PDB file of C-alpha atoms in Angstrom:
ATOM      1  CA  MET A   1     -15.244  -2.613 -13.895  1.00 76.00           C
ATOM      2  CA  LYS A   2     -11.664  -3.672 -13.130  1.00 94.00           C
ATOM      3  CA  LYS A   3     -11.486  -7.286 -12.039  1.00 97.00           C
ATOM      4  CA  VAL A   4      -8.877  -8.844  -9.780  1.00 97.00           C
ATOM      5  CA  CYS A   5      -8.666 -12.607  -9.991  1.00 98.00           C
ATOM      6  CA  VAL A   6      -7.631 -13.973  -6.604  1.00 98.00           C
ATOM      7  CA  PHE A   7      -6.184 -17.454  -6.221  1.00 98.00           C
ATOM      8  CA  ALA A   8      -6.470 -18.659  -2.620  1.00 98.00           C
ATOM      9  CA  GLY A   9      -6.920 -21.806  -0.598  1.00 96.00           C
ATOM     10  CA  SER A  10     -10.261 -23.492   0.004  1.00 93.00           C
ATOM     11  CA  SER A  11      -8.846 -24.134   3.480  1.00 95.00           C
ATOM     12  CA  GLU A  12      -7.956 -21.521   6.093  1.00 95.00           C
ATOM     13  CA  GLY A  13      -4.570 -23.118   6.724  1.00 94.00           C
ATOM     14  CA  LEU A  14      -2.992 -23.340  10.157  1.00 94.00           C
ATOM     15  CA  ASN A  15      -1.978 -19.708  10.578  1.00 96.00           C
ATOM     16  CA  PRO A  16      -4.978 -17.568  11.616  1.00 94.00           C
ATOM     17  CA  VAL A  17      -3.252 -14.516  10.094  1.00 96.00           C
ATOM     18  CA  PHE A  18      -3.995 -15.900   6.610  1.00 97.00           C
ATOM     19  CA  LYS A  19      -7.780 -15.659   7.046  1.00 97.00           C
ATOM     20  CA  GLU A  20      -7.574 -12.151   8.485  1.00 97.00           C
ATOM     21  CA  PHE A  21      -5.359 -10.993   5.616  1.00 97.00           C
ATOM     22  CA  ALA A  22      -7.675 -12.588   3.038  1.00 98.00           C
ATOM     23  CA  PHE A  23     -10.674 -10.756   4.525  1.00 98.00           C
ATOM     24  CA  ASN A  24      -8.718  -7.484   4.535  1.00 98.00           C
ATOM     25  CA  VAL A  25      -7.659  -8.037   0.908  1.00 98.00           C
ATOM     26  CA  GLY A  26     -11.327  -8.353  -0.048  1.00 98.00           C
ATOM     27  CA  GLN A  27     -12.114  -5.111   1.755  1.00 98.00           C
ATOM     28  CA  ILE A  28      -9.248  -3.293   0.026  1.00 97.00           C
ATOM     29  CA  LEU A  29     -10.381  -4.511  -3.381  1.00 97.00           C
ATOM     30  CA  ALA A  30     -13.898  -3.179  -2.792  1.00 97.00           C
ATOM     31  CA  LYS A  31     -12.653   0.148  -1.387  1.00 96.00           C
ATOM     32  CA  ASN A  32     -10.502   0.611  -4.481  1.00 94.00           C
ATOM     33  CA  LYS A  33     -13.421  -0.185  -6.817  1.00 94.00           C
ATOM     34  CA  PHE A  34     -12.140  -3.541  -8.015  1.00 96.00           C
ATOM     35  CA  GLU A  35     -14.477  -6.466  -8.584  1.00 97.00           C
ATOM     36  CA  LEU A  36     -13.313  -9.748  -7.090  1.00 98.00           C
ATOM     37  CA  LEU A  37     -13.117 -12.713  -9.446  1.00 98.00           C
ATOM     38  CA  TYR A  38     -12.379 -15.991  -7.654  1.00 97.00           C
ATOM     39  CA  GLY A  39     -13.160 -19.687  -7.300  1.00 95.00           C
ATOM     40  CA  GLY A  40     -16.680 -19.288  -5.908  1.00 94.00           C
ATOM     41  CA  ALA A  41     -16.335 -21.048  -2.528  1.00 93.00           C
ATOM     42  CA  GLN A  42     -17.598 -19.756   0.808  1.00 93.00           C
ATOM     43  CA  VAL A  43     -14.966 -21.721   2.748  1.00 95.00           C
ATOM     44  CA  GLY A  44     -11.309 -21.159   3.486  1.00 96.00           C
ATOM     45  CA  LEU A  45      -9.336 -18.165   2.312  1.00 97.00           C
ATOM     46  CA  MET A  46     -11.529 -18.019  -0.787  1.00 97.00           C
ATOM     47  CA  GLY A  47     -14.571 -17.419   1.390  1.00 97.00           C
ATOM     48  CA  ALA A  48     -12.719 -14.907   3.556  1.00 98.00           C
ATOM     49  CA  VAL A  49     -11.646 -12.732   0.618  1.00 98.00           C
ATOM     50  CA  ALA A  50     -15.174 -12.852  -0.830  1.00 98.00           C
ATOM     51  CA  ASN A  51     -16.714 -11.936   2.531  1.00 98.00           C
ATOM     52  CA  GLY A  52     -14.289  -9.043   2.968  1.00 98.00           C
ATOM     53  CA  CYS A  53     -15.216  -7.665  -0.446  1.00 98.00           C
ATOM     54  CA  LEU A  54     -18.945  -8.107   0.173  1.00 98.00           C
ATOM     55  CA  ASN A  55     -18.586  -6.507   3.609  1.00 97.00           C
ATOM     56  CA  GLU A  56     -17.422  -3.293   1.896  1.00 97.00           C
ATOM     57  CA  GLY A  57     -20.198  -3.372  -0.706  1.00 97.00           C
ATOM     58  CA  GLY A  58     -17.980  -4.784  -3.446  1.00 97.00           C
ATOM     59  CA  LYS A  59     -18.949  -6.999  -6.346  1.00 98.00           C
ATOM     60  CA  VAL A  60     -17.872 -10.631  -6.280  1.00 98.00           C
ATOM     61  CA  GLU A  61     -17.987 -13.080  -9.166  1.00 98.00           C
ATOM     62  CA  GLY A  62     -17.342 -16.732  -8.459  1.00 97.00           C
ATOM     63  CA  ILE A  63     -16.426 -19.289 -11.089  1.00 97.00           C
ATOM     64  CA  ILE A  64     -16.732 -22.855  -9.919  1.00 94.00           C
ATOM     65  CA  PRO A  65     -16.830 -26.219 -11.701  1.00 93.00           C
ATOM     66  CA  GLU A  66     -20.027 -28.149 -11.198  1.00 92.00           C
ATOM     67  CA  PHE A  67     -18.282 -31.025  -9.412  1.00 91.00           C
ATOM     68  CA  LEU A  68     -16.964 -28.606  -6.750  1.00 88.00           C
ATOM     69  CA  THR A  69     -20.270 -26.871  -6.017  1.00 83.00           C
ATOM     70  CA  GLN A  70     -20.902 -29.084  -2.994  1.00 72.00           C
ATOM     71  CA  LYS A  71     -17.346 -30.001  -2.003  1.00 74.00           C
ATOM     72  CA  GLU A  72     -16.178 -26.381  -1.736  1.00 65.00           C
ATOM     73  CA  VAL A  73     -19.598 -25.182  -0.584  1.00 84.00           C
ATOM     74  CA  MET A  74     -20.499 -22.598  -3.202  1.00 89.00           C
ATOM     75  CA  HIS A  75     -20.881 -19.101  -1.757  1.00 92.00           C
ATOM     76  CA  PRO A  76     -24.610 -18.238  -1.722  1.00 91.00           C
ATOM     77  CA  ASN A  77     -24.264 -14.459  -1.272  1.00 93.00           C
ATOM     78  CA  ILE A  78     -21.929 -13.355  -4.041  1.00 96.00           C
ATOM     79  CA  THR A  79     -22.973 -11.027  -6.853  1.00 96.00           C
ATOM     80  CA  LYS A  80     -22.665 -13.570  -9.664  1.00 97.00           C
ATOM     81  CA  THR A  81     -21.799 -17.261 -10.001  1.00 96.00           C
ATOM     82  CA  ILE A  82     -20.713 -19.059 -13.145  1.00 96.00           C
ATOM     83  CA  ILE A  83     -20.817 -22.857 -12.983  1.00 95.00           C
ATOM     84  CA  THR A  84     -18.469 -24.528 -15.460  1.00 96.00           C
ATOM     85  CA  LYS A  85     -18.119 -28.089 -16.675  1.00 95.00           C
ATOM     86  CA  SER A  86     -14.395 -28.358 -15.937  1.00 95.00           C
ATOM     87  CA  MET A  87     -11.412 -26.804 -14.197  1.00 94.00           C
ATOM     88  CA  HIS A  88      -9.997 -25.852 -17.597  1.00 95.00           C
ATOM     89  CA  GLU A  89     -13.137 -23.921 -18.484  1.00 97.00           C
ATOM     90  CA  ARG A  90     -13.058 -22.236 -15.064  1.00 96.00           C
ATOM     91  CA  LYS A  91      -9.461 -21.097 -15.502  1.00 96.00           C
ATOM     92  CA  LYS A  92     -10.014 -19.913 -19.066  1.00 95.00           C
ATOM     93  CA  ILE A  93     -12.916 -17.709 -17.967  1.00 97.00           C
ATOM     94  CA  MET A  94     -10.881 -16.337 -15.058  1.00 97.00           C
ATOM     95  CA  TYR A  95      -7.889 -15.569 -17.268  1.00 96.00           C
ATOM     96  CA  ASP A  96     -10.051 -13.914 -19.925  1.00 95.00           C
ATOM     97  CA  LYS A  97     -11.921 -11.697 -17.446  1.00 97.00           C
ATOM     98  CA  ALA A  98      -9.078 -10.704 -15.101  1.00 97.00           C
ATOM     99  CA  ASN A  99      -7.285  -7.370 -15.318  1.00 95.00           C
ATOM    100  CA  LEU A 100      -4.911  -8.360 -12.524  1.00 96.00           C
ATOM    101  CA  PHE A 101      -4.004 -11.566 -10.652  1.00 98.00           C
ATOM    102  CA  LEU A 102      -3.402 -11.793  -6.909  1.00 98.00           C
ATOM    103  CA  VAL A 103      -2.180 -14.970  -5.218  1.00 98.00           C
ATOM    104  CA  LEU A 104      -2.792 -15.609  -1.520  1.00 98.00           C
ATOM    105  CA  PRO A 105      -1.678 -18.693   0.409  1.00 98.00           C
ATOM    106  CA  GLY A 106      -3.223 -21.875  -0.888  1.00 97.00           C
ATOM    107  CA  GLY A 107      -2.622 -25.446  -1.842  1.00 96.00           C
ATOM    108  CA  VAL A 108      -1.727 -27.192  -5.072  1.00 96.00           C
ATOM    109  CA  GLY A 109      -4.787 -25.717  -6.809  1.00 94.00           C
ATOM    110  CA  SER A 110      -3.596 -22.162  -6.139  1.00 97.00           C
ATOM    111  CA  LEU A 111      -0.072 -23.191  -7.078  1.00 97.00           C
ATOM    112  CA  ASP A 112      -1.340 -24.720 -10.330  1.00 97.00           C
ATOM    113  CA  GLU A 113      -3.203 -21.520 -11.211  1.00 97.00           C
ATOM    114  CA  LEU A 114      -0.189 -19.350 -10.397  1.00 98.00           C
ATOM    115  CA  MET A 115       2.205 -21.521 -12.417  1.00 97.00           C
ATOM    116  CA  GLU A 116      -0.144 -21.555 -15.382  1.00 97.00           C
ATOM    117  CA  VAL A 117      -0.521 -17.765 -15.307  1.00 97.00           C
ATOM    118  CA  LEU A 118       3.258 -17.309 -15.058  1.00 98.00           C
ATOM    119  CA  THR A 119       3.739 -19.773 -17.935  1.00 97.00           C
ATOM    120  CA  TRP A 120       1.193 -17.921 -20.057  1.00 96.00           C
ATOM    121  CA  LYS A 121       2.947 -14.623 -19.267  1.00 96.00           C
ATOM    122  CA  GLN A 122       6.275 -16.137 -20.277  1.00 96.00           C
ATOM    123  CA  LEU A 123       4.706 -17.234 -23.577  1.00 96.00           C
ATOM    124  CA  ASN A 124       3.098 -13.782 -24.058  1.00 95.00           C
ATOM    125  CA  LEU A 125      -0.391 -15.261 -23.879  1.00 95.00           C
ATOM    126  CA  LEU A 126      -1.240 -12.971 -20.936  1.00 94.00           C
ATOM    127  CA  ASN A 127      -0.013  -9.521 -20.079  1.00 93.00           C
ATOM    128  CA  GLN A 128      -1.829  -8.892 -16.803  1.00 95.00           C
ATOM    129  CA  LYS A 129       0.153  -8.068 -13.686  1.00 94.00           C
ATOM    130  CA  VAL A 130       0.613 -10.938 -11.205  1.00 97.00           C
ATOM    131  CA  ILE A 131       1.013 -10.159  -7.514  1.00 97.00           C
ATOM    132  CA  ILE A 132       2.179 -12.854  -5.125  1.00 98.00           C
ATOM    133  CA  PHE A 133       1.058 -11.917  -1.619  1.00 97.00           C
ATOM    134  CA  ASN A 134       3.789 -13.527   0.488  1.00 97.00           C
ATOM    135  CA  ILE A 135       2.001 -13.398   3.843  1.00 95.00           C
ATOM    136  CA  GLU A 136       4.174 -14.645   6.713  1.00 95.00           C
ATOM    137  CA  ASN A 137       6.753 -15.769   4.099  1.00 97.00           C
ATOM    138  CA  TYR A 138       4.339 -18.431   2.854  1.00 97.00           C
ATOM    139  CA  TRP A 139       5.676 -18.374  -0.724  1.00 98.00           C
ATOM    140  CA  ASP A 140       9.404 -18.019   0.140  1.00 98.00           C
ATOM    141  CA  ASP A 141      10.342 -21.525  -0.997  1.00 98.00           C
ATOM    142  CA  LEU A 142       8.480 -21.090  -4.280  1.00 98.00           C
ATOM    143  CA  LEU A 143      10.222 -17.772  -4.949  1.00 98.00           C
ATOM    144  CA  LYS A 144      13.579 -19.426  -4.237  1.00 98.00           C
ATOM    145  CA  LEU A 145      12.649 -22.222  -6.638  1.00 97.00           C
ATOM    146  CA  LEU A 146      11.782 -19.729  -9.389  1.00 97.00           C
ATOM    147  CA  PHE A 147      15.170 -18.062  -8.896  1.00 97.00           C
ATOM    148  CA  ASN A 148      16.840 -21.493  -9.000  1.00 97.00           C
ATOM    149  CA  ILE A 149      15.067 -22.252 -12.284  1.00 97.00           C
ATOM    150  CA  TYR A 150      16.507 -19.034 -13.717  1.00 97.00           C
ATOM    151  CA  LYS A 151      19.956 -19.678 -12.187  1.00 97.00           C
ATOM    152  CA  ASN A 152      20.064 -23.068 -13.918  1.00 98.00           C
ATOM    153  CA  SER A 153      19.109 -21.542 -17.301  1.00 97.00           C
ATOM    154  CA  PHE A 154      15.650 -23.052 -17.529  1.00 97.00           C
ATOM    155  CA  MET A 155      14.074 -19.598 -17.575  1.00 96.00           C
ATOM    156  CA  ASP A 156      15.192 -16.214 -18.849  1.00 95.00           C
ATOM    157  CA  LYS A 157      15.946 -13.612 -16.208  1.00 95.00           C
ATOM    158  CA  LYS A 158      13.226 -11.324 -17.605  1.00 96.00           C
ATOM    159  CA  ASN A 159      10.624 -13.870 -16.437  1.00 95.00           C
ATOM    160  CA  LEU A 160      11.569 -13.192 -12.828  1.00 95.00           C
ATOM    161  CA  TYR A 161       9.838  -9.841 -13.424  1.00 95.00           C
ATOM    162  CA  ASN A 162       6.555 -11.446 -14.466  1.00 96.00           C
ATOM    163  CA  TYR A 163       5.339 -11.159 -10.883  1.00 97.00           C
ATOM    164  CA  ILE A 164       5.527  -8.723  -8.007  1.00 97.00           C
ATOM    165  CA  GLU A 165       6.050  -9.995  -4.486  1.00 97.00           C
ATOM    166  CA  ILE A 166       4.350  -8.078  -1.691  1.00 97.00           C
ATOM    167  CA  ASN A 167       4.022  -8.936   1.984  1.00 95.00           C
ATOM    168  CA  ASN A 168       1.690  -6.362   3.514  1.00 95.00           C
ATOM    169  CA  LEU A 169      -1.605  -4.601   2.911  1.00 95.00           C
ATOM    170  CA  GLU A 170       0.020  -1.191   2.382  1.00 95.00           C
ATOM    171  CA  LYS A 171       1.985  -2.548  -0.582  1.00 95.00           C
ATOM    172  CA  LEU A 172      -1.224  -4.028  -1.986  1.00 94.00           C
ATOM    173  CA  GLU A 173      -2.895  -0.603  -1.788  1.00 93.00           C
ATOM    174  CA  LEU A 174       0.134   0.914  -3.536  1.00 92.00           C
ATOM    175  CA  GLU A 175       0.058  -1.665  -6.358  1.00 92.00           C
ATOM    176  CA  LEU A 176      -3.685  -1.163  -6.847  1.00 92.00           C
ATOM    177  CA  SER A 177      -3.141   2.584  -6.969  1.00 90.00           C
ATOM    178  CA  LYS A 178      -0.388   2.154  -9.594  1.00 87.00           C
ATOM    179  CA  PHE A 179      -2.662  -0.114 -11.593  1.00 85.00           C
ATOM    180  CA  ASN A 180      -5.457   2.497 -11.521  1.00 78.00           C
ATOM    181  CA  LYS A 181      -3.030   5.203 -12.704  1.00 75.00           C
ATOM    182  CA  ASP A 182      -1.871   2.983 -15.575  1.00 71.00           C
ATOM    183  CA  LEU A 183      -5.479   2.748 -16.761  1.00 63.00           C
ATOM    184  CA  ILE A 184      -5.890   6.532 -17.027  1.00 51.00           C
TER     185      ILE A 184
END
């Protein structure tokens, strides 16, 4: 099964639109026959995307380090849970299993995961598509920073194409459809 690794906050954030979008993203993944691969929490945007996927009968695999099993309140209803010894092991499993990466609003953990995936793509260690879901312009400043890094010759221009920015659910459906066609 095709797996989408979603990076998202363990908090809901201040904007209630984020949680609604995360839930809808989970539903769209399930409807399009993608398995959700994520951080394993039942709280925040992570929990919302998992619940949306489960709500539509989708499969959800959570990967969570042992030390976070209580702090992030491990989701009890997902299809499969892998408990790791470290964050590094968690990320390695996610990167190895994912066919596609999708980034929702989140904190420094989500930012860390996104930056590592973009770095690995730049180094040709990953070739999966990365989608940054820029809900309510949440990632605008980061996208400006990435352009500034290129503009100041710290990154080749081609690396600006290592991600796709979307800002609505219709574009997500379109990207998932394109991805499915590429697999045929």
